[in-house]
């Protein structure tokens, strides 16, 4: 008996899904050199520039061909960049996802094309794409722990009493989501610490300054600022100074990243502390891909070790910062 067309399509689709699942992650042949893609999310701050340089330097050192793209802060552009890499038949893709949800689909598309993907510094939505199934692994920092470390320092510095403005990173990005979760959850242990305003500054210095200026007008009694990265913290410091306040005295500022300008701000007494988020991914990223090609078992997460900078070590660490 001839099957109805709709049933045939459904069975075919089910068969394809089962086949794709059975295939697992795409294999990668062992070779001396590879053609790999690096889909960067943006290049508007020192952290991203340091990450890109590390990826480019390591590719050059290994003699690999690197196809580099910059999404300029656009998730749609980054999805298109991954599509282009698939079309160019790169051997593998290193992806720093702009946002969790849109890039999950791009990861799965690369997998379907037989191209392994390694996520760098940001993850995709775990409900939509999973490590060891849709992509090889995530290499980066523990963003929740970064938020916790910032909160712990601020709680000790303020004796558990602070009126806080929180400057969030890019909406929908894993570091913004997790750094908020880590910080906000930790300070619940201290009844005297209250977040009175929380808004995205998109990880950008000038946007951070603008948002801080607006929030200061509504909350002139603020005593602390928690910024999801140094660039926004530096913007907030500029806004505080413009409003006649003294960062480091009237308002305590804590942030994340560990860039050179932030360490200098600590030395100058304007920034209290910053949790490092190491941007130098090159060596670990390429080493992980080589191990994957060799058939080694790769863990779902590879966490970079991050330092902590405050007045005790900022000056000594300045020369090695980015």
Tab-separated table of C-alpha atoms in Angstrom, residues 127-315:
chain	number	residue	atom	x	y	z
A	127	UNK	CA	17.968	24.084	25.945
A	128	UNK	CA	18.726	24.582	22.249
A	129	UNK	CA	22.284	23.253	21.878
A	130	UNK	CA	24.350	21.012	24.143
A	131	UNK	CA	28.093	20.384	24.577
A	132	UNK	CA	29.231	16.969	23.409
A	133	UNK	CA	26.186	16.760	21.141
A	134	UNK	CA	25.892	19.970	19.119
A	135	UNK	CA	29.293	21.512	19.866
A	136	UNK	CA	32.561	20.176	21.250
A	137	UNK	CA	33.009	22.273	24.390
A	138	UNK	CA	32.868	25.706	26.004
A	139	UNK	CA	36.163	27.354	26.935
A	140	UNK	CA	35.887	30.344	29.230
A	141	UNK	CA	35.395	31.696	32.697
A	142	UNK	CA	32.875	30.790	35.365
A	143	UNK	CA	30.677	33.893	35.011
A	144	UNK	CA	28.508	33.060	38.027
A	145	UNK	CA	31.617	32.787	40.179
A	146	UNK	CA	32.877	36.122	38.820
A	147	UNK	CA	29.683	37.779	40.036
A	148	UNK	CA	30.010	36.045	43.394
A	149	UNK	CA	33.614	37.200	43.821
A	150	UNK	CA	32.650	40.793	43.033
A	151	UNK	CA	29.783	40.603	45.543
A	152	UNK	CA	31.982	39.061	48.233
A	153	UNK	CA	34.554	41.846	47.891
A	154	UNK	CA	31.876	44.552	47.951
A	155	UNK	CA	30.159	43.046	51.002
A	156	UNK	CA	33.438	43.058	52.920
A	157	UNK	CA	34.377	46.537	51.718
A	158	UNK	CA	31.021	48.058	52.740
A	159	UNK	CA	30.451	45.945	55.855
A	160	UNK	CA	27.335	44.550	54.214
A	161	UNK	CA	25.659	47.937	53.740
A	162	UNK	CA	25.311	49.423	50.244
A	163	UNK	CA	22.824	51.114	47.941
A	164	UNK	CA	23.809	49.622	44.595
A	165	UNK	CA	23.412	50.469	40.922
A	166	UNK	CA	24.105	47.487	38.662
A	167	UNK	CA	25.281	48.023	35.093
A	168	UNK	CA	24.460	44.870	33.125
A	169	UNK	CA	26.170	43.553	30.010
A	170	UNK	CA	24.566	42.798	26.656
A	171	UNK	CA	20.981	41.618	27.124
A	172	UNK	CA	20.656	37.923	26.339
A	173	UNK	CA	24.385	37.170	26.584
A	174	UNK	CA	25.631	34.439	28.916
A	175	UNK	CA	28.125	36.634	30.833
A	176	UNK	CA	25.449	39.241	31.535
A	177	UNK	CA	22.947	36.592	32.655
A	178	UNK	CA	25.418	34.701	34.836
A	179	UNK	CA	27.295	37.668	36.319
A	180	UNK	CA	23.947	39.069	37.405
A	181	UNK	CA	22.850	35.745	38.891
A	182	UNK	CA	26.116	35.313	40.787
A	183	UNK	CA	26.135	38.822	42.252
A	184	UNK	CA	22.410	39.255	42.952
A	185	UNK	CA	22.095	35.856	44.641
A	186	UNK	CA	25.187	36.369	46.805
A	187	UNK	CA	24.153	39.745	48.251
A	188	UNK	CA	20.791	38.357	49.384
A	189	UNK	CA	22.733	37.154	52.422
A	190	UNK	CA	23.178	40.811	53.430
A	191	UNK	CA	19.948	42.653	54.314
A	192	UNK	CA	21.792	45.968	54.199
A	193	UNK	CA	22.790	45.581	50.532
A	194	UNK	CA	20.111	46.638	48.058
A	195	UNK	CA	20.172	46.946	44.260
A	196	UNK	CA	18.037	50.034	43.569
A	197	UNK	CA	18.515	50.038	39.784
A	198	UNK	CA	19.809	47.583	37.198
A	199	UNK	CA	20.093	48.372	33.494
A	200	UNK	CA	22.117	47.234	30.466
A	201	UNK	CA	25.106	49.272	29.371
A	202	UNK	CA	25.855	46.743	26.618
A	203	UNK	CA	29.436	46.162	27.874
A	204	UNK	CA	30.410	49.568	26.358
A	205	UNK	CA	32.167	52.451	28.121
A	206	UNK	CA	30.118	55.303	26.665
A	207	UNK	CA	26.823	53.438	27.047
A	208	UNK	CA	27.784	52.690	30.641
A	209	UNK	CA	28.422	56.394	31.208
A	210	UNK	CA	25.084	57.382	29.685
A	211	UNK	CA	23.109	54.818	31.676
A	212	UNK	CA	24.907	55.796	34.888
A	213	UNK	CA	24.123	59.473	34.317
A	214	UNK	CA	20.420	58.662	33.980
A	215	UNK	CA	20.292	56.313	36.969
A	216	UNK	CA	22.191	58.777	39.150
A	217	UNK	CA	19.454	61.349	38.668
A	218	UNK	CA	16.896	58.886	40.007
A	219	UNK	CA	19.188	57.508	42.725
A	220	UNK	CA	21.547	60.255	43.951
A	221	UNK	CA	22.000	58.358	47.234
A	222	UNK	CA	23.867	55.469	45.548
A	223	UNK	CA	26.900	54.236	47.495
A	224	UNK	CA	28.127	51.417	45.245
A	225	UNK	CA	28.271	50.396	41.586
A	226	UNK	CA	28.621	46.859	40.259
A	227	UNK	CA	29.459	46.775	36.547
A	228	UNK	CA	29.507	43.551	34.525
A	229	UNK	CA	32.740	44.697	32.854
A	230	UNK	CA	35.512	47.250	33.263
A	231	UNK	CA	34.474	49.359	30.280
A	232	UNK	CA	31.092	50.138	31.832
A	233	UNK	CA	32.744	50.698	35.207
A	234	UNK	CA	35.064	53.294	33.668
A	235	UNK	CA	32.053	54.956	32.045
A	236	UNK	CA	30.293	54.976	35.426
A	237	UNK	CA	33.341	56.559	37.058
A	238	UNK	CA	33.232	59.376	34.479
A	239	UNK	CA	29.510	59.894	35.176
A	240	UNK	CA	30.085	59.968	38.939
A	241	UNK	CA	32.829	62.566	38.567
A	242	UNK	CA	30.635	64.683	36.288
A	243	UNK	CA	27.949	64.601	38.983
A	244	UNK	CA	30.399	65.899	41.575
A	245	UNK	CA	30.906	62.593	43.346
A	246	UNK	CA	34.262	60.984	44.193
A	247	UNK	CA	34.535	57.370	42.979
A	248	UNK	CA	36.406	55.354	45.586
A	249	UNK	CA	35.251	57.640	48.406
A	250	UNK	CA	31.601	58.598	47.947
A	251	UNK	CA	30.823	55.573	45.783
A	252	UNK	CA	32.582	52.179	45.750
A	253	UNK	CA	32.930	50.631	42.288
A	254	UNK	CA	33.617	46.961	41.511
A	255	UNK	CA	33.720	45.271	38.104
A	256	UNK	CA	34.921	42.337	36.019
A	257	UNK	CA	37.558	41.804	33.277
A	258	UNK	CA	40.939	43.022	34.564
A	259	UNK	CA	41.926	45.318	31.682
A	260	UNK	CA	44.837	47.751	31.916
A	261	UNK	CA	42.689	50.890	32.233
A	262	UNK	CA	40.814	49.278	35.120
A	263	UNK	CA	44.026	48.410	36.945
A	264	UNK	CA	45.159	51.998	36.494
A	265	UNK	CA	41.828	53.179	37.917
A	266	UNK	CA	42.467	50.979	40.972
A	267	UNK	CA	45.926	52.510	41.352
A	268	UNK	CA	44.318	55.969	41.075
A	269	UNK	CA	41.866	55.070	43.839
A	270	UNK	CA	38.732	55.337	41.647
A	271	UNK	CA	37.934	51.653	41.102
A	272	UNK	CA	37.843	49.344	44.097
A	273	UNK	CA	38.492	45.972	42.477
A	274	UNK	CA	38.046	43.926	39.325
A	275	UNK	CA	37.691	40.170	38.832
A	276	UNK	CA	39.849	38.998	35.949
A	277	UNK	CA	38.237	37.398	32.909
A	278	UNK	CA	41.232	36.130	30.950
A	279	UNK	CA	40.952	37.026	27.211
A	280	UNK	CA	44.002	35.091	25.995
A	281	UNK	CA	42.200	32.083	24.524
A	282	UNK	CA	44.536	31.212	21.648
A	283	UNK	CA	46.783	28.512	23.139
A	284	UNK	CA	43.986	26.653	24.947
A	285	UNK	CA	41.557	26.903	21.992
A	286	UNK	CA	43.920	25.413	19.416
A	287	UNK	CA	45.300	22.834	21.838
A	288	UNK	CA	41.735	21.659	22.534
A	289	UNK	CA	40.988	21.284	18.818
A	290	UNK	CA	44.188	19.265	18.303
A	291	UNK	CA	43.188	16.987	21.184
A	292	UNK	CA	39.706	16.599	19.707
A	293	UNK	CA	41.135	15.567	16.329
A	294	UNK	CA	43.325	13.047	18.148
A	295	UNK	CA	40.235	11.445	19.639
A	296	UNK	CA	40.762	12.581	23.239
A	297	UNK	CA	37.689	12.942	25.450
A	298	UNK	CA	36.950	16.657	25.811
A	299	UNK	CA	35.012	17.862	28.873
A	300	UNK	CA	31.821	19.876	28.366
A	301	UNK	CA	33.435	22.935	29.985
A	302	UNK	CA	37.039	24.068	30.194
A	303	UNK	CA	37.299	26.850	32.762
A	304	UNK	CA	40.073	29.436	32.521
A	305	UNK	CA	41.798	30.376	35.791
A	306	UNK	CA	41.061	34.033	36.666
A	307	UNK	CA	42.880	36.318	39.070
A	308	UNK	CA	41.502	39.104	41.292
A	309	UNK	CA	42.859	42.649	41.311
A	310	UNK	CA	42.564	45.290	44.017
A	311	UNK	CA	44.805	47.885	45.668
A	312	UNK	CA	47.093	45.120	46.940
A	313	UNK	CA	48.279	43.875	43.524
A	314	UNK	CA	47.066	46.233	40.765
A	315	UNK	CA	50.361	48.082	40.385
